[in-house]
C-alpha cells in the first residue's frame, strides 16, 4: 500500500513505549484484520526485524509470493507503510509486526533502520521538522476565500432547514392529534417518508432523529411513553432552530450541530498529556464512525475525536487505548465542547494508569449538568472508581464498593462480550471503569486492573482492558 496514516512523529525523540497486545488489537480496522494480524504476530513469517529509539519498527514478512512484504510502523503517529496491496490501515502485516513485538521484544534488534525502511522514516521525520515553517517550494499565500458566496450558500441552506423544521412541526402536531398509540398501525413507511423530507431540506440531524422514532413504535411495554418523550425532544430541537437568534452562542452552536450543519474546530488549542480512554466504531448507514475518548491529565478535560470511513473501510485515525500522547486539541463549538480535533503531537506515546474517577452516586448529577448545555445528549462520559459489576433483577449493575449506591448497566452492553471481560477483571473486587452514562444506564467502555486503580500515576503496560 505504501501509504501512511496518522499524526506526524515526535521531533524530540525520547523513550517510546512498547504496546500491549490489547492496545495493538484495538487499532485493527475490522475483525478480519484482527484475526489475520494475530496469525502473523509470531516469529515464523518475519525476518530482518528491528527498531530505533524514536519509535519506528520494521520487518520483512513472508507472503505467498517470492518477495517478502516490507512493513514499517511509526508508533509515535501511529502511522504505517507496507508494500502489500491492502487498502486497510493498518494492514494485517503492520498489526502482525506490532503484535510480534508485544510478545517478543528481544526479537527486535535496536539500531539504524534498514535502507528500505529508512527512506519512509526519514521523510516522516523531515515533515515533522518542517512544521511551523513555509512549505518547501510552495507559495505561503493563499487565495482569499470567497466569503460572500459562502455566506449566500449558508443562507440558502438555512432557509431550507427552516422550511423542513416548520414542516416537521406540522407533522408532529398531526401525529399527536391522531394519537401516538395508533402509529404502530402505520408502519415504518410513515417515518421513512418524513425522514426523506428532512434530507431534502438538508437537515440530516432531523432525519436521523425521525428514523429513531420509527424504531420505537410497538417495541415492548410502554413504547407510547418513550415515543412521546422522543417527540418532545424533537419538538424542542425544531423550536430551538426556529428561535436560534435568541439563544446563547454555545447553545446555538449545539443546535446547529444537532441539525446536522457542518461546523469547524475553533478556539485556542489545548496542549496536554492526553490519555486514550476508549476507541470504538459504530455503523451509520454507509458510513462508519469512530469515536476516540481522551482525558487530559493536566487540564482534567475529556475530549472526543470523531473520524469517518466509507462503507467497508475503517476510519484512518486510531490511537492505542491506555496510552498517553502529548498533543494539542482544538475544541469544536457547542455545549460542553467535548468534540475536538487532534493537532500537533509533541512526544512519543507512553503507557499510563487509569484516570481519576468519581463515586457512583455522583455520576447522575454529572449527566444532569451536561444536559443543561445540550438537552439532546443521550449519554455523557464518566469514570467510576471502586465499582463492582454485579447481577440485578433485570440485568447487571455496577455497585459502589464503599457505599449503598449502584447504576444499571445499559441494555446495549448486556449482549457484548465486554461485560464478561469486566466481570472477569473484577473477580468480585473493585475496579476503575470508564464509560458513558445516560438515561438508559451506564455503558462501560474500558476498565483498569484493580492493582492499577490504586496508583493512577503509575505507568505500566497492559493495565487497561477494552470492553467494546
Short mmCIF file of C-alpha atoms in Angstrom, two decimals:
data_model
loop_
_atom_site.label_atom_id
_atom_site.label_comp_id
_atom_site.label_asym_id
_atom_site.label_seq_id
_atom_site.Cartn_x
_atom_site.Cartn_y
_atom_site.Cartn_z
CA UNK A 1 0.00 0.00 0.00
CA UNK A 2 2.98 2.34 0.54
CA UNK A 3 0.89 4.96 2.28
CA UNK A 4 0.93 6.38 5.78
CA UNK A 5 -1.84 7.48 8.09
CA UNK A 6 -1.82 9.17 11.48
CA UNK A 7 -0.10 12.15 13.05
CA UNK A 8 3.47 13.20 12.47
CA UNK A 9 6.16 11.70 14.66
CA UNK A 10 7.65 13.43 17.63
CA UNK A 11 10.57 15.63 16.65
CA UNK A 12 12.01 15.28 20.10
CA UNK A 13 12.77 11.55 20.11
CA UNK A 14 12.69 10.24 23.66
CA UNK A 15 11.71 6.86 25.05
CA UNK A 16 8.90 5.04 23.29
CA UNK A 17 6.50 2.67 25.00
CA UNK A 18 6.09 -0.96 23.99
CA UNK A 19 2.43 -1.54 23.25
CA UNK A 20 0.41 -4.35 24.75
CA UNK A 21 -1.48 -6.94 22.69
CA UNK A 22 -4.77 -5.35 23.75
CA UNK A 23 -3.65 -1.93 22.52
CA UNK A 24 -2.48 -3.30 19.17
CA UNK A 25 -5.72 -5.20 18.52
CA UNK A 26 -7.67 -2.00 19.22
CA UNK A 27 -6.08 -0.48 16.11
CA UNK A 28 -7.43 -3.16 13.76
CA UNK A 29 -9.91 -1.75 11.21
CA UNK A 30 -12.17 -4.84 11.43
CA UNK A 31 -12.45 -8.36 12.81
CA UNK A 32 -10.93 -9.94 9.71
CA UNK A 33 -7.80 -7.80 10.03
CA UNK A 34 -7.62 -8.57 13.74
CA UNK A 35 -7.66 -12.32 13.09
CA UNK A 36 -5.21 -12.12 10.19
CA UNK A 37 -2.85 -9.91 12.16
CA UNK A 38 -2.94 -12.31 15.10
CA UNK A 39 -1.76 -15.14 12.83
CA UNK A 40 1.24 -13.01 11.84
CA UNK A 41 2.09 -11.99 15.41
CA UNK A 42 4.85 -14.55 15.92
CA UNK A 43 8.41 -15.11 14.68
CA UNK A 44 7.51 -17.57 11.89
CA UNK A 45 6.89 -15.24 8.91
CA UNK A 46 9.26 -12.43 9.99
CA UNK A 47 12.88 -11.68 9.16
CA UNK A 48 15.03 -8.55 9.40
CA UNK A 49 13.05 -7.08 12.30
CA UNK A 50 14.40 -4.06 14.14
CA UNK A 51 13.54 -0.87 15.98
CA UNK A 52 15.03 2.51 16.75
CA UNK A 53 14.92 4.67 19.86
CA UNK A 54 12.40 7.10 18.34
CA UNK A 55 9.58 4.58 17.93
CA UNK A 56 9.99 3.03 14.47
CA UNK A 57 9.66 -0.72 13.85
CA UNK A 58 10.39 -2.60 10.65
CA UNK A 59 10.42 -6.14 9.34
CA UNK A 60 10.10 -8.39 6.28
CA UNK A 61 7.01 -10.62 6.25
CA UNK A 62 6.91 -13.73 4.06
CA UNK A 63 3.81 -13.85 1.89
CA UNK A 64 2.51 -16.00 -0.94
CA UNK A 65 4.97 -14.52 -3.45
CA UNK A 66 8.74 -14.80 -3.71
CA UNK A 67 9.35 -11.26 -2.37
CA UNK A 68 8.52 -10.59 1.30
CA UNK A 69 6.38 -7.60 2.23
CA UNK A 70 8.29 -4.61 3.60
CA UNK A 71 6.48 -3.31 6.67
CA UNK A 72 7.30 -0.21 8.71
CA UNK A 73 5.41 1.23 11.68
CA UNK A 74 5.99 4.56 13.39
CA UNK A 75 4.43 4.14 16.82
CA UNK A 76 4.57 7.88 17.58
CA UNK A 77 1.84 8.59 14.98
CA UNK A 78 0.86 5.91 14.77
CA UNK A 79 1.46 5.51 11.04
CA UNK A 80 2.12 2.56 8.75
CA UNK A 81 3.77 1.68 5.47
CA UNK A 82 3.67 -1.69 3.76
CA UNK A 83 4.40 -2.94 0.25
CA UNK A 84 1.33 -5.20 0.30
CA UNK A 85 -1.71 -4.27 -1.89
CA UNK A 86 -4.13 -3.97 1.04
CA UNK A 87 -6.21 -0.81 1.34
CA UNK A 88 -6.80 -1.27 5.06
CA UNK A 89 -4.92 0.82 7.62
CA UNK A 90 -3.23 -0.69 9.45
CA UNK A 91 -2.94 -3.78 7.26
CA UNK A 92 -2.56 -7.27 8.71
CA UNK A 93 1.23 -7.11 8.31
CA UNK A 94 1.51 -3.91 10.35
CA UNK A 95 -0.72 -5.45 13.03
CA UNK A 96 1.35 -8.64 12.98
CA UNK A 97 4.59 -6.68 13.37
CA UNK A 98 3.22 -4.81 16.39
CA UNK A 99 1.83 -8.00 17.93
CA UNK A 100 5.16 -9.75 17.39
CA UNK A 101 6.95 -7.01 19.28
CA UNK A 102 4.33 -7.03 22.05
CA UNK A 103 5.05 -10.71 22.67
CA UNK A 104 8.82 -10.81 21.99
CA UNK A 105 10.65 -7.52 22.37
CA UNK A 106 14.05 -9.24 22.19
CA UNK A 107 13.41 -10.21 18.56
CA UNK A 108 13.67 -6.53 17.52
CA UNK A 109 17.29 -5.51 17.25
CA UNK A 110 17.81 -1.84 18.25
CA UNK A 111 19.78 0.22 15.77
CA UNK A 112 19.56 2.06 12.47
CA UNK A 113 16.68 1.12 10.14
CA UNK A 114 17.21 -0.97 7.04
CA UNK A 115 17.72 1.01 3.82
CA UNK A 116 14.26 0.18 2.51
CA UNK A 117 12.65 1.45 5.75
CA UNK A 118 14.92 4.44 6.30
CA UNK A 119 13.54 6.49 3.38
CA UNK A 120 9.97 6.41 4.67
CA UNK A 121 11.02 7.07 8.28
CA UNK A 122 13.26 9.99 7.32
CA UNK A 123 10.54 11.52 5.13
CA UNK A 124 8.08 11.48 8.01
CA UNK A 125 10.55 12.99 10.44
CA UNK A 126 11.52 15.59 7.88
CA UNK A 127 7.90 16.71 7.60
CA UNK A 128 7.69 16.93 11.37
CA UNK A 129 10.81 19.11 11.50
CA UNK A 130 9.40 21.46 8.86
CA UNK A 131 6.14 22.05 10.74
CA UNK A 132 5.62 25.66 11.61
CA UNK A 133 7.56 26.96 8.57
CA UNK A 134 6.56 27.57 4.94
CA UNK A 135 6.10 24.52 2.74
CA UNK A 136 9.16 23.72 0.70
CA UNK A 137 8.89 25.10 -2.82
CA UNK A 138 5.38 26.39 -2.17
CA UNK A 139 3.73 29.76 -2.02
CA UNK A 140 2.70 30.58 1.56
CA UNK A 141 -0.03 32.98 0.49
CA UNK A 142 -3.44 31.51 -0.16
CA UNK A 143 -6.11 32.96 -2.35
CA UNK A 144 -8.73 34.76 -0.27
CA UNK A 145 -11.88 32.73 0.26
CA UNK A 146 -14.99 33.88 -1.49
CA UNK A 147 -16.75 34.74 1.76
CA UNK A 148 -19.72 36.38 0.05
CA UNK A 149 -20.51 33.25 -1.97
CA UNK A 150 -20.05 31.04 1.10
CA UNK A 151 -22.39 33.27 3.10
CA UNK A 152 -25.05 33.04 0.39
CA UNK A 153 -24.78 29.25 0.31
CA UNK A 154 -25.13 29.11 4.09
CA UNK A 155 -28.17 31.37 3.98
CA UNK A 156 -29.85 29.25 1.30
CA UNK A 157 -29.26 26.11 3.30
CA UNK A 158 -30.56 27.75 6.48
CA UNK A 159 -33.76 28.65 4.61
CA UNK A 160 -34.21 25.03 3.50
CA UNK A 161 -33.59 23.75 7.03
CA UNK A 162 -36.10 26.24 8.40
CA UNK A 163 -38.71 25.04 5.91
CA UNK A 164 -38.03 21.44 6.95
CA UNK A 165 -38.34 22.30 10.65
CA UNK A 166 -41.67 24.04 10.06
CA UNK A 167 -42.97 21.07 8.07
CA UNK A 168 -41.85 18.65 10.77
CA UNK A 169 -43.64 20.70 13.42
CA UNK A 170 -46.87 20.35 11.46
CA UNK A 171 -46.38 16.60 11.09
CA UNK A 172 -45.71 16.19 14.82
CA UNK A 173 -48.88 18.14 15.59
CA UNK A 174 -50.90 15.89 13.26
CA UNK A 175 -49.30 12.82 14.84
CA UNK A 176 -50.24 13.85 18.37
CA UNK A 177 -53.71 14.85 17.30
CA UNK A 178 -54.31 11.36 15.90
CA UNK A 179 -52.86 9.63 18.98
CA UNK A 180 -49.43 8.06 19.39
CA UNK A 181 -50.85 4.63 20.22
CA UNK A 182 -52.10 4.32 16.63
CA UNK A 183 -48.73 4.88 15.00
CA UNK A 184 -47.75 1.20 15.12
CA UNK A 185 -50.51 0.52 12.56
CA UNK A 186 -48.99 2.98 10.08
CA UNK A 187 -45.78 1.01 9.73
CA UNK A 188 -42.26 2.31 9.23
CA UNK A 189 -43.15 3.93 5.91
CA UNK A 190 -44.65 6.94 7.71
CA UNK A 191 -41.35 7.70 9.43
CA UNK A 192 -39.14 6.96 6.42
CA UNK A 193 -41.15 9.32 4.22
CA UNK A 194 -40.86 12.06 6.85
CA UNK A 195 -37.12 11.42 7.21
CA UNK A 196 -36.71 11.68 3.43
CA UNK A 197 -38.39 15.08 3.53
CA UNK A 198 -35.85 16.22 6.14
CA UNK A 199 -33.00 15.01 3.93
CA UNK A 200 -34.45 17.08 1.09
CA UNK A 201 -34.45 20.05 3.48
CA UNK A 202 -30.70 19.47 4.12
CA UNK A 203 -31.32 18.70 7.80
CA UNK A 204 -29.72 15.25 8.29
CA UNK A 205 -29.85 15.63 12.07
CA UNK A 206 -33.64 15.86 11.98
CA UNK A 207 -33.80 12.93 9.55
CA UNK A 208 -31.78 10.72 11.89
CA UNK A 209 -33.99 11.51 14.88
CA UNK A 210 -37.15 10.85 12.86
CA UNK A 211 -35.83 7.41 11.88
CA UNK A 212 -35.18 6.71 15.56
CA UNK A 213 -38.86 7.46 16.24
CA UNK A 214 -39.84 4.81 13.72
CA UNK A 215 -37.82 2.21 15.64
CA UNK A 216 -39.81 2.82 18.87
CA UNK A 217 -43.39 2.12 17.74
CA UNK A 218 -44.71 -1.20 19.00
CA UNK A 219 -41.44 -2.22 20.73
CA UNK A 220 -42.25 -3.57 24.18
CA UNK A 221 -44.37 -2.32 27.07
CA UNK A 222 -44.60 1.43 27.49
CA UNK A 223 -43.47 2.30 23.98
CA UNK A 224 -46.03 5.17 23.59
CA UNK A 225 -44.40 6.91 26.58
CA UNK A 226 -40.95 6.54 25.07
CA UNK A 227 -42.25 7.77 21.73
CA UNK A 228 -43.80 10.82 23.39
CA UNK A 229 -40.51 11.63 25.13
CA UNK A 230 -38.58 11.48 21.85
CA UNK A 231 -41.23 13.54 20.06
CA UNK A 232 -40.87 16.18 22.78
CA UNK A 233 -37.10 16.32 22.25
CA UNK A 234 -37.61 16.62 18.50
CA UNK A 235 -40.14 19.42 19.05
CA UNK A 236 -37.61 21.16 21.33
CA UNK A 237 -34.91 20.92 18.65
CA UNK A 238 -37.26 22.28 15.99
CA UNK A 239 -38.19 25.28 18.07
CA UNK A 240 -34.60 25.89 19.13
CA UNK A 241 -33.64 26.14 15.45
CA UNK A 242 -36.54 28.43 14.64
CA UNK A 243 -35.57 30.71 17.55
CA UNK A 244 -31.79 30.33 17.33
CA UNK A 245 -31.21 34.10 17.08
CA UNK A 246 -32.25 34.44 20.73
CA UNK A 247 -30.12 31.58 22.07
CA UNK A 248 -26.72 31.98 23.77
CA UNK A 249 -23.87 31.35 21.34
CA UNK A 250 -22.79 27.96 22.80
CA UNK A 251 -26.37 26.62 22.74
CA UNK A 252 -26.95 27.98 19.23
CA UNK A 253 -23.81 26.16 18.09
CA UNK A 254 -25.12 22.97 19.71
CA UNK A 255 -28.43 23.35 17.85
CA UNK A 256 -26.64 23.79 14.52
CA UNK A 257 -24.67 20.63 15.18
CA UNK A 258 -27.77 18.67 16.18
CA UNK A 259 -29.50 19.77 12.97
CA UNK A 260 -26.59 18.32 11.01
CA UNK A 261 -24.98 21.53 9.80
CA UNK A 262 -21.18 21.37 9.36
CA UNK A 263 -19.01 23.16 11.93
CA UNK A 264 -15.27 23.65 12.25
CA UNK A 265 -12.95 23.37 15.22
CA UNK A 266 -12.18 26.81 16.64
CA UNK A 267 -10.74 28.46 19.70
CA UNK A 268 -7.28 28.19 21.25
CA UNK A 269 -5.69 24.72 21.14
CA UNK A 270 -5.31 22.88 24.44
CA UNK A 271 -1.99 21.12 24.93
CA UNK A 272 -1.96 18.29 27.46
CA UNK A 273 -0.91 14.75 28.17
CA UNK A 274 -3.98 13.06 26.70
CA UNK A 275 -4.83 9.58 27.96
CA UNK A 276 -6.64 7.42 25.38
CA UNK A 277 -9.65 6.11 27.33
CA UNK A 278 -11.56 4.16 24.69
CA UNK A 279 -11.95 3.67 20.96
CA UNK A 280 -14.87 2.06 19.13
CA UNK A 281 -16.65 2.09 15.77
CA UNK A 282 -20.38 2.35 15.07
CA UNK A 283 -22.01 1.84 11.65
CA UNK A 284 -24.25 4.66 10.46
CA UNK A 285 -25.73 3.63 7.15
CA UNK A 286 -22.96 3.78 4.57
CA UNK A 287 -20.55 5.47 6.98
CA UNK A 288 -18.54 4.04 9.87
CA UNK A 289 -18.00 6.48 12.74
CA UNK A 290 -15.00 6.03 15.02
CA UNK A 291 -15.07 7.58 18.49
CA UNK A 292 -11.88 8.05 20.49
CA UNK A 293 -12.25 9.33 24.06
CA UNK A 294 -9.34 11.22 25.62
CA UNK A 295 -8.65 12.60 29.10
CA UNK A 296 -6.25 15.49 29.76
CA UNK A 297 -4.00 14.69 32.71
CA UNK A 298 -3.30 18.34 33.50
CA UNK A 299 -6.47 20.11 32.31
CA UNK A 300 -8.89 17.48 33.61
CA UNK A 301 -10.86 17.80 30.36
CA UNK A 302 -12.47 14.94 28.49
CA UNK A 303 -12.41 15.16 24.70
CA UNK A 304 -13.91 13.20 21.82
CA UNK A 305 -12.22 12.65 18.47
CA UNK A 306 -14.55 11.70 15.61
CA UNK A 307 -13.42 10.23 12.29
CA UNK A 308 -15.35 8.61 9.48
CA UNK A 309 -14.81 5.85 6.95
CA UNK A 310 -16.75 4.83 3.86
CA UNK A 311 -18.60 1.52 3.74
CA UNK A 312 -16.18 -1.38 4.06
CA UNK A 313 -13.28 0.80 5.24
CA UNK A 314 -12.47 1.74 8.80
CA UNK A 315 -11.59 5.35 9.64
CA UNK A 316 -7.86 6.08 9.37
CA UNK A 317 -7.44 7.78 12.73
CA UNK A 318 -6.51 5.35 15.52
CA UNK A 319 -4.78 5.60 18.90
CA UNK A 320 -3.89 2.75 21.27
CA UNK A 321 -6.15 2.63 24.33
CA UNK A 322 -4.27 3.09 27.59
CA UNK A 323 -1.51 5.24 26.09
CA UNK A 324 -0.92 8.96 26.57
CA UNK A 325 0.04 11.41 23.85
CA UNK A 326 1.45 14.90 24.32
CA UNK A 327 -0.62 16.83 21.80
CA UNK A 328 -2.76 19.85 21.07
CA UNK A 329 -6.53 19.53 20.70
CA UNK A 330 -8.74 22.23 19.19
CA UNK A 331 -12.33 22.12 20.52
CA UNK A 332 -15.43 22.40 18.38
CA UNK A 333 -18.10 24.94 19.34
CA UNK A 334 -21.19 23.84 21.24
CA UNK A 335 -22.41 22.82 24.65
CA UNK A 336 -19.73 21.15 26.72
CA UNK A 337 -17.18 21.35 23.86
CA UNK A 338 -16.39 17.63 24.06
CA UNK A 339 -15.61 17.12 20.39
CA UNK A 340 -12.13 18.21 19.38
CA UNK A 341 -9.67 17.96 16.52
CA UNK A 342 -6.26 16.37 17.05
CA UNK A 343 -3.45 18.76 16.20
CA UNK A 344 0.31 18.61 16.53
CA UNK A 345 1.86 15.85 18.61
CA UNK A 346 4.99 16.70 20.60
CA UNK A 347 6.09 13.44 22.17
CA UNK A 348 6.00 9.70 21.84
CA UNK A 349 3.08 7.62 23.01
CA UNK A 350 3.59 6.28 26.54
CA UNK A 351 1.62 3.88 28.77
CA UNK A 352 -0.30 5.21 31.76
CA UNK A 353 -2.55 4.18 34.61
CA UNK A 354 -6.27 4.94 34.93
CA UNK A 355 -7.73 8.44 35.12
CA UNK A 356 -9.17 9.76 38.38
CA UNK A 357 -12.76 8.68 38.89
CA UNK A 358 -15.84 9.66 40.85
CA UNK A 359 -18.21 7.72 43.07
CA UNK A 360 -21.27 6.02 41.60
CA UNK A 361 -23.65 8.34 43.48
CA UNK A 362 -22.15 11.42 41.80
CA UNK A 363 -22.49 10.17 38.23
CA UNK A 364 -26.18 11.03 37.57
CA UNK A 365 -25.55 14.63 38.62
CA UNK A 366 -22.69 14.88 36.12
CA UNK A 367 -25.02 13.77 33.34
CA UNK A 368 -27.71 16.16 34.58
CA UNK A 369 -25.32 19.11 34.47
CA UNK A 370 -24.33 18.20 30.90
CA UNK A 371 -28.00 18.19 29.84
CA UNK A 372 -28.23 21.87 30.72
CA UNK A 373 -25.68 22.57 27.99
CA UNK A 374 -27.12 20.07 25.48
CA UNK A 375 -30.68 18.81 26.18
CA UNK A 376 -30.38 16.20 23.37
CA UNK A 377 -27.49 14.28 24.91
CA UNK A 378 -28.03 10.53 25.03
CA UNK A 379 -25.01 9.98 27.27
CA UNK A 380 -22.01 11.66 28.88
CA UNK A 381 -18.50 10.29 29.57
CA UNK A 382 -17.61 9.48 33.16
CA UNK A 383 -15.01 7.40 35.02
CA UNK A 384 -16.24 5.45 38.05
CA UNK A 385 -13.84 4.35 40.77
CA UNK A 386 -14.18 1.43 43.19
CA UNK A 387 -17.11 -0.28 41.46
CA UNK A 388 -18.01 -3.95 41.31
CA UNK A 389 -20.12 -5.46 38.47
CA UNK A 390 -22.97 -7.49 39.92
CA UNK A 391 -26.17 -9.09 38.58
CA UNK A 392 -29.51 -7.42 39.23
CA UNK A 393 -33.13 -8.48 38.81
CA UNK A 394 -33.32 -7.44 35.15
CA UNK A 395 -29.67 -7.42 34.05
CA UNK A 396 -26.40 -6.15 35.53
CA UNK A 397 -25.29 -3.16 37.53
CA UNK A 398 -22.11 -1.51 38.82
CA UNK A 399 -22.17 -1.24 42.60
CA UNK A 400 -20.12 1.18 44.69
CA UNK A 401 -17.74 -0.90 46.80
CA UNK A 402 -17.83 1.63 49.68
CA UNK A 403 -21.40 2.98 49.60
CA UNK A 404 -25.01 1.89 49.17
CA UNK A 405 -25.43 3.02 45.55
CA UNK A 406 -25.46 1.41 42.12
CA UNK A 407 -26.07 2.16 38.44
CA UNK A 408 -27.77 -0.20 35.98
CA UNK A 409 -25.66 -1.27 33.02
CA UNK A 410 -27.22 -0.07 29.76
CA UNK A 411 -29.11 -2.74 27.77
CA UNK A 412 -26.81 -2.28 24.76
CA UNK A 413 -23.84 -3.51 26.83
CA UNK A 414 -25.53 -6.66 28.12
CA UNK A 415 -25.08 -8.58 24.88
CA UNK A 416 -21.43 -7.63 24.34
CA UNK A 417 -18.55 -9.87 25.42
CA UNK A 418 -17.03 -6.84 27.12
CA UNK A 419 -19.40 -7.34 30.05
CA UNK A 420 -17.81 -10.69 30.83
CA UNK A 421 -14.34 -9.18 30.47
CA UNK A 422 -15.34 -6.65 33.10
CA UNK A 423 -16.68 -9.35 35.42
CA UNK A 424 -13.52 -11.43 34.97
CA UNK A 425 -11.24 -8.43 35.57
CA UNK A 426 -13.11 -7.53 38.74
CA UNK A 427 -13.28 -11.03 40.19
CA UNK A 428 -15.65 -9.64 42.82
CA UNK A 429 -13.30 -6.79 43.71
CA UNK A 430 -13.40 -3.07 42.89
CA UNK A 431 -12.18 -1.73 39.54
CA UNK A 432 -11.97 1.62 37.77
CA UNK A 433 -14.29 1.82 34.75
CA UNK A 434 -14.68 4.44 32.03
CA UNK A 435 -17.95 4.61 30.12
CA UNK A 436 -20.95 6.70 29.15
CA UNK A 437 -23.87 7.37 31.47
CA UNK A 438 -27.28 8.20 30.05
CA UNK A 439 -30.97 7.76 30.68
CA UNK A 440 -30.68 4.06 29.80
CA UNK A 441 -27.90 3.39 32.32
CA UNK A 442 -24.12 3.09 32.30
CA UNK A 443 -22.32 1.71 29.24
CA UNK A 444 -18.80 0.51 30.22
CA UNK A 445 -16.13 1.03 27.56
CA UNK A 446 -12.79 0.36 29.31
CA UNK A 447 -11.59 -0.86 32.70
CA UNK A 448 -8.33 -0.87 34.60
CA UNK A 449 -6.79 -3.66 36.64
CA UNK A 450 -7.59 -3.28 40.36
CA UNK A 451 -3.91 -3.04 41.26
CA UNK A 452 -3.50 -0.09 38.88
CA UNK A 453 -6.57 1.72 40.21
CA UNK A 454 -4.71 2.35 43.43
CA UNK A 455 -1.87 4.15 41.62
CA UNK A 456 -3.30 6.41 38.92
CA UNK A 457 0.09 7.95 38.21
CA UNK A 458 1.92 4.66 37.74
CA UNK A 459 2.75 3.70 34.14
CA UNK A 460 2.71 0.02 33.22
CA UNK A 461 1.82 -1.97 30.13
CA UNK A 462 -1.39 -3.87 29.70
CA UNK A 463 -3.33 -2.45 32.64
CA UNK A 464 -6.36 -1.38 30.59
CA UNK A 465 -8.97 -3.75 29.17
CA UNK A 466 -11.23 -2.61 26.33
CA UNK A 467 -14.87 -3.54 26.72
CA UNK A 468 -16.07 -2.63 23.19
#
